[in-house]
mmCIF file of C-alpha atoms in Angstrom:
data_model
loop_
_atom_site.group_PDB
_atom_site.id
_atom_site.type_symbol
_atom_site.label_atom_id
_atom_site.label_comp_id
_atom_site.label_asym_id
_atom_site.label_seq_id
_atom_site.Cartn_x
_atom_site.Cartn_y
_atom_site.Cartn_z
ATOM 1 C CA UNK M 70 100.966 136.616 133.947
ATOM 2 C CA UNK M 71 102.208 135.107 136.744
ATOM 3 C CA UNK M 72 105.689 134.434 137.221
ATOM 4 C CA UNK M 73 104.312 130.341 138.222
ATOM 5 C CA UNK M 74 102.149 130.354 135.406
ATOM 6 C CA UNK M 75 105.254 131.492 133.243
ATOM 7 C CA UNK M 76 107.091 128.618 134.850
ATOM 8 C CA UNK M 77 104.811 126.304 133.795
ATOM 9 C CA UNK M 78 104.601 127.383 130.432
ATOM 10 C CA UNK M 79 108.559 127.052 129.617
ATOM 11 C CA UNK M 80 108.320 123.506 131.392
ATOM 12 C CA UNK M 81 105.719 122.502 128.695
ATOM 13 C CA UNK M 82 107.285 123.620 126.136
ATOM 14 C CA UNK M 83 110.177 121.681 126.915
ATOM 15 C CA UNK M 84 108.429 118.344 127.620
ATOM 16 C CA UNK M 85 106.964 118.886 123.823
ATOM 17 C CA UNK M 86 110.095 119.777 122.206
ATOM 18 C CA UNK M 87 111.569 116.199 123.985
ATOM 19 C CA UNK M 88 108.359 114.609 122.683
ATOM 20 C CA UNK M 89 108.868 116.314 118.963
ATOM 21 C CA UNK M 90 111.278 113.473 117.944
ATOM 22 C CA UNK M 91 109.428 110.559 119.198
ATOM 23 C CA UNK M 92 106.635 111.543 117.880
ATOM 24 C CA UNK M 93 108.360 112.075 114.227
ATOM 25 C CA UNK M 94 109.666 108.648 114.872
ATOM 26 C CA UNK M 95 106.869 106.923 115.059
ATOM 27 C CA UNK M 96 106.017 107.842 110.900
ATOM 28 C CA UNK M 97 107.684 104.991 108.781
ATOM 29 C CA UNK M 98 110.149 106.815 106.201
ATOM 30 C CA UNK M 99 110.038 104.724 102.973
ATOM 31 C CA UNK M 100 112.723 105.297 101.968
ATOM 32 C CA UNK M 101 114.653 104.256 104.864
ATOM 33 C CA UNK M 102 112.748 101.069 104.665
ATOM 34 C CA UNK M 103 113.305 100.751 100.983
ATOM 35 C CA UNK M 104 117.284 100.984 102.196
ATOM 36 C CA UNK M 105 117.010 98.313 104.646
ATOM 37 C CA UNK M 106 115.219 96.132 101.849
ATOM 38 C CA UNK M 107 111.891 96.403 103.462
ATOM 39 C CA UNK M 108 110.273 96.688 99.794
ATOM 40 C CA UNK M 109 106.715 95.705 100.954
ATOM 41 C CA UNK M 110 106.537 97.654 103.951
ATOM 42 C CA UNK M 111 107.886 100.522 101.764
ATOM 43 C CA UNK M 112 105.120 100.029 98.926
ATOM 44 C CA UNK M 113 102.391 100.022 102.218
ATOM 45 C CA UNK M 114 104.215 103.482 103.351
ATOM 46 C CA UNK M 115 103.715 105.204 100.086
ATOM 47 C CA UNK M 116 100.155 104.060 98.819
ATOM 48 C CA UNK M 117 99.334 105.373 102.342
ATOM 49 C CA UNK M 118 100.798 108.869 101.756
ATOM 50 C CA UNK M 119 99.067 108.670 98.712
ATOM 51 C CA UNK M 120 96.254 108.842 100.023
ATOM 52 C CA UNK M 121 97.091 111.627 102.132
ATOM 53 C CA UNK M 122 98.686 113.375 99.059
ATOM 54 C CA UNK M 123 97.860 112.062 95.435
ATOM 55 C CA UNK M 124 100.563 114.246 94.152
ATOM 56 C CA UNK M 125 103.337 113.487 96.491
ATOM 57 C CA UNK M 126 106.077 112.182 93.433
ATOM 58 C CA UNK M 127 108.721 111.189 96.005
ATOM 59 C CA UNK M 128 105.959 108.438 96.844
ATOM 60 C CA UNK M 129 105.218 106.946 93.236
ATOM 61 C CA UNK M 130 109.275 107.281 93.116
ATOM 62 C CA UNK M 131 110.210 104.960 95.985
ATOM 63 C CA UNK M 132 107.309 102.963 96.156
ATOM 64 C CA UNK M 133 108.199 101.931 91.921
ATOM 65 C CA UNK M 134 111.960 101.454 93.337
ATOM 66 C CA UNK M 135 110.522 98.599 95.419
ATOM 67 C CA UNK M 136 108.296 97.028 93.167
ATOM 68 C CA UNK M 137 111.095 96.435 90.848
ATOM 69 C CA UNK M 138 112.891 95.033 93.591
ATOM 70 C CA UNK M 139 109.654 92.641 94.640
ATOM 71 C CA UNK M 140 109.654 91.769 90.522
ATOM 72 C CA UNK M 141 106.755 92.725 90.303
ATOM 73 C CA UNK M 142 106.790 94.724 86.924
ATOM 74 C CA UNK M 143 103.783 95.295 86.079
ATOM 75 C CA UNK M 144 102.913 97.229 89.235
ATOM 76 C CA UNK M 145 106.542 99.098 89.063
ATOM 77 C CA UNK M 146 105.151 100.334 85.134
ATOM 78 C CA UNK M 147 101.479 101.437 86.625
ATOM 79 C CA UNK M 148 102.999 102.953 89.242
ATOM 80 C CA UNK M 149 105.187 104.966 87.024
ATOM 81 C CA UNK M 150 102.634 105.888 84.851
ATOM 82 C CA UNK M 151 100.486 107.344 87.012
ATOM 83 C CA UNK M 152 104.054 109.472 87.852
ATOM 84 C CA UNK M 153 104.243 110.613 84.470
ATOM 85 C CA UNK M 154 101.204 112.102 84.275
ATOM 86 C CA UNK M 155 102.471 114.322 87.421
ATOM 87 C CA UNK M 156 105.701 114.630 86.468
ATOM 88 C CA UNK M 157 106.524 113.724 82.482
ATOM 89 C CA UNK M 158 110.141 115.020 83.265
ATOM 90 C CA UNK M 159 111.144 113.401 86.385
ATOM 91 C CA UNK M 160 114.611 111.127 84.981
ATOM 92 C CA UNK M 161 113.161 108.605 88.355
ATOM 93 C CA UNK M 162 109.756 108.004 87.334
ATOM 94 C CA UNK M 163 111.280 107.371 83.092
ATOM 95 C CA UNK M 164 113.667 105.234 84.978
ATOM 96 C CA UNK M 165 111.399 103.490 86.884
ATOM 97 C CA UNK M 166 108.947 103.094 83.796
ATOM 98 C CA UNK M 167 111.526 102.091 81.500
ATOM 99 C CA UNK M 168 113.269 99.388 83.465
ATOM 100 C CA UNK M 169 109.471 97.961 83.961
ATOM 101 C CA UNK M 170 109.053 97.918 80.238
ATOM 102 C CA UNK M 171 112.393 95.596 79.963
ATOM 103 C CA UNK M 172 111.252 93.013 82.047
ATOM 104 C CA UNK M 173 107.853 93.258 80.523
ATOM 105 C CA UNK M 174 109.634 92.632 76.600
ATOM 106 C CA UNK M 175 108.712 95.473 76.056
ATOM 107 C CA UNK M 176 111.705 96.289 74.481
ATOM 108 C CA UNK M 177 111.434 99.128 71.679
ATOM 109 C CA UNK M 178 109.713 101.508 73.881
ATOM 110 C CA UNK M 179 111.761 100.754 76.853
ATOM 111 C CA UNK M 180 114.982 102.015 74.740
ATOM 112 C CA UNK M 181 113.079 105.135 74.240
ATOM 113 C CA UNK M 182 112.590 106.103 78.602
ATOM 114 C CA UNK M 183 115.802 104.318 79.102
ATOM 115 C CA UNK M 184 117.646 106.822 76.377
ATOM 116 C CA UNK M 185 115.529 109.655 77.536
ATOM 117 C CA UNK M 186 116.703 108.608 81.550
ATOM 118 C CA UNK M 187 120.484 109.499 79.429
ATOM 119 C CA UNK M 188 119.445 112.632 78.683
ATOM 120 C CA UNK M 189 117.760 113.854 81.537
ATOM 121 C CA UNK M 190 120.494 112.747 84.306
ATOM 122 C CA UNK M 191 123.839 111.729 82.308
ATOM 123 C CA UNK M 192 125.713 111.773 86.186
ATOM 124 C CA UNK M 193 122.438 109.789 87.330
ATOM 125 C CA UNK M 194 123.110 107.668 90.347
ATOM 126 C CA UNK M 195 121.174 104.643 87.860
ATOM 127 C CA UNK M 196 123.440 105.416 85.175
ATOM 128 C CA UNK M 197 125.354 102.176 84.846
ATOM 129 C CA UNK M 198 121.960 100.733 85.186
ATOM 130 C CA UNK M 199 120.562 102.080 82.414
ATOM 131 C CA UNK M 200 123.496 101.463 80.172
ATOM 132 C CA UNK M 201 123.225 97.286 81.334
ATOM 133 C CA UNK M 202 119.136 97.236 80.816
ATOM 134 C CA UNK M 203 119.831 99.478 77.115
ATOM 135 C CA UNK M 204 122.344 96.766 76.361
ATOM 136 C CA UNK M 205 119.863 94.105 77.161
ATOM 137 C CA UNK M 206 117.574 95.341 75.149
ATOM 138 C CA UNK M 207 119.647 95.789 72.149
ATOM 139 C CA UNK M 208 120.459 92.227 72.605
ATOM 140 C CA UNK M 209 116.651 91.403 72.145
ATOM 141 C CA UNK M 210 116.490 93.592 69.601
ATOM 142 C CA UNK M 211 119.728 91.739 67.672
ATOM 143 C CA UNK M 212 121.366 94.654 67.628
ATOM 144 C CA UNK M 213 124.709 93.589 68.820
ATOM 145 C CA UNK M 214 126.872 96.619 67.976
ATOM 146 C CA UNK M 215 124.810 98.710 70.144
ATOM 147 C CA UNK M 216 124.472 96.692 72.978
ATOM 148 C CA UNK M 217 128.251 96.140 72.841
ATOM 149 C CA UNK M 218 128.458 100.116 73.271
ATOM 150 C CA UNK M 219 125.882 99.978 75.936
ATOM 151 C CA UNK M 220 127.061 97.347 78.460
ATOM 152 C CA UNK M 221 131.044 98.694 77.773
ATOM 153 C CA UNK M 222 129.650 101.602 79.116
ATOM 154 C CA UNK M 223 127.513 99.884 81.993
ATOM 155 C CA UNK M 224 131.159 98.566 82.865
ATOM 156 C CA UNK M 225 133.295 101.575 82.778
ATOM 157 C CA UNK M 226 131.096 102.791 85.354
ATOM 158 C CA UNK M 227 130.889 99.569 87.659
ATOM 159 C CA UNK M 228 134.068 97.568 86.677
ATOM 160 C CA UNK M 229 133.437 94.785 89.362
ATOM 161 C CA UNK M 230 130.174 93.909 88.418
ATOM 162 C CA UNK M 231 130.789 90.072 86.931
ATOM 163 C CA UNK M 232 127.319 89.222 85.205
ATOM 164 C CA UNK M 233 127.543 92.832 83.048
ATOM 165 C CA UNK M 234 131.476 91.364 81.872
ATOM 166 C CA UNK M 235 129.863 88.251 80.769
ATOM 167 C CA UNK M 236 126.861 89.671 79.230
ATOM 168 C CA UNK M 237 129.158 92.411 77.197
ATOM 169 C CA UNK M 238 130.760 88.709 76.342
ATOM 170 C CA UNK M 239 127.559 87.608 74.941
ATOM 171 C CA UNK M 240 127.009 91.005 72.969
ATOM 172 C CA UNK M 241 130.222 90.444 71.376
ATOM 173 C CA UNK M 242 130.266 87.006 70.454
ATOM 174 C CA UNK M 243 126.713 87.459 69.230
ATOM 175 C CA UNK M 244 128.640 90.064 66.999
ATOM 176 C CA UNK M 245 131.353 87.786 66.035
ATOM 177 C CA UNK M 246 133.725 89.881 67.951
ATOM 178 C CA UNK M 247 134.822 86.802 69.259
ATOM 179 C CA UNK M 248 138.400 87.351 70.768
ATOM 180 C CA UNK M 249 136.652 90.977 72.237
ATOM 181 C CA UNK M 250 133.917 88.238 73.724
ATOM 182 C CA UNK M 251 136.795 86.293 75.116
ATOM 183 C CA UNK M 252 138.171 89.245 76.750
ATOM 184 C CA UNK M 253 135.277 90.091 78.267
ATOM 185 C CA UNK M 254 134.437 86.528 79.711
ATOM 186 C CA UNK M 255 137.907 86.619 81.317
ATOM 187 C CA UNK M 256 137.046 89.843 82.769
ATOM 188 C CA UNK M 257 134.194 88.222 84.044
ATOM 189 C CA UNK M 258 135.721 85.206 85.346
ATOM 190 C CA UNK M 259 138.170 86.744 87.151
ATOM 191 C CA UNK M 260 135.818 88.733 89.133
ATOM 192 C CA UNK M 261 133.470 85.556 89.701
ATOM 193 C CA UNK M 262 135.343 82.438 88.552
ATOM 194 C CA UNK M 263 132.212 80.214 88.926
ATOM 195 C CA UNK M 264 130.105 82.613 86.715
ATOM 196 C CA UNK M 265 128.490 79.815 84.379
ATOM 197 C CA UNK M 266 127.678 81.909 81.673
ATOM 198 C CA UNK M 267 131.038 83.466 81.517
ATOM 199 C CA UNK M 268 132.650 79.949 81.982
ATOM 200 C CA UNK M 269 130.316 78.241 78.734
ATOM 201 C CA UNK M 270 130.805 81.532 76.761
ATOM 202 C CA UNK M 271 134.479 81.572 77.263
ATOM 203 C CA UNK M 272 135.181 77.932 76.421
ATOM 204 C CA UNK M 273 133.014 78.432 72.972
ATOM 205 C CA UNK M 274 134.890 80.943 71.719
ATOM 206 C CA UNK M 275 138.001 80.041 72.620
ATOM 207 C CA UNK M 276 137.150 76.733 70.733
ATOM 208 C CA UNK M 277 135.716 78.987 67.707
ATOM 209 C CA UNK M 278 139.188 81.179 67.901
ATOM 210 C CA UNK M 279 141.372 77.568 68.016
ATOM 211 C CA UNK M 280 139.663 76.419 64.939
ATOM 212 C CA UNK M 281 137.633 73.830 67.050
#
């Protein structure tokens, strides 16, 4: 081989290895559009790669992320159903499938992915999450004790979060806890003082406590 030809070769290789990146660049990443809150271009991403690779999980995952965002529930639940079947273990996809089932009422059997999301990934990066949506659902469910364990453990986790203060509020007055339920409407007012919830659940049980 010519000592040219040899030249020539090394010079290609080096355009291509510039070219590598722009090239990889020009592939959508879902995820990074489901981080810039790109939810429908997202979904588009995965069912494409889906049909490149039925299997891929990391598609169902993100693409079930984004349809919760978009609301749309019912989509979010298929989508992690058809996970499950690849994946039965995966604590995303029982996330995914369980916060679908909340919105969708379906409350009983949500508890049951939501609990087993606990198990799988205690440390989960959802975990506060899935303490909130459990607590909801023990609300539904008129279980107020429980959901009063639930959300106060939603909150240790994100203490700033107003609405989960004034819905652990709600759990407790619901319960008759009522000067807990006050406590925990403060809490929430304090972080958002014009929090209507917290502000009509705070002034009803601080009439109930008066003797009004």
């Amino acid at each position: 081989m010519t000592r040219h030809l040899i030249t020539r070769l090394v010079g290609l290789g080096l355009i291509l290895a510039c070219l590598a990146p722009a090239f990889a660049q020009d592939k959508p990443d879902a995820l990074e559009l489901y981080r810039a809150n790109r939810f429908a271009d997202a979904i588009k991403v995965c069912q494409q790669e889906l049909q490149d690779s039925p299997r891929n999980i990391d598609s169902y995952v993100v693409m079930g992320w984004s349809q919760l965002r978009l609301q749309a529930y019912q989509d979010a639940l298929a989508s992690g159903q058809k996970a499950l079947t690849l994946s039965p273990n995966d604590p995303r996809v029982v996330q995914i499938v369980g916060e679908a089932q909340v919105f969708l009422g379906q409350f009983d059997v949500a508890l049951q992915n939501l609990q087993q999301y606990v198990a799988l990934r205690p440390g989960g990066d959802r975990i506060a999450r899935v303490y909130w949506l459990m607590g909801e659902c023990y609300i539904r469910l008129k279980q107020y004790q429980n959901a009063d364990i639930s959300i106060s453990t939603a909150v240790y986790y994100e203490q700033s979060n107003a609405l989960w203060w004034a819905r652990l509020g709600y759990a407790r007055e619901l319960a008759n806890d009522l000067q807990w339920a006050s406590d925990a409407y403060s809490r929430a007012l304090k972080l958002d003082p014009t929090l209507a919830d917290a502000q009509r659940g705070k002034q009803s049980v601080d009439k109930k406590l008066g003797g009004g």
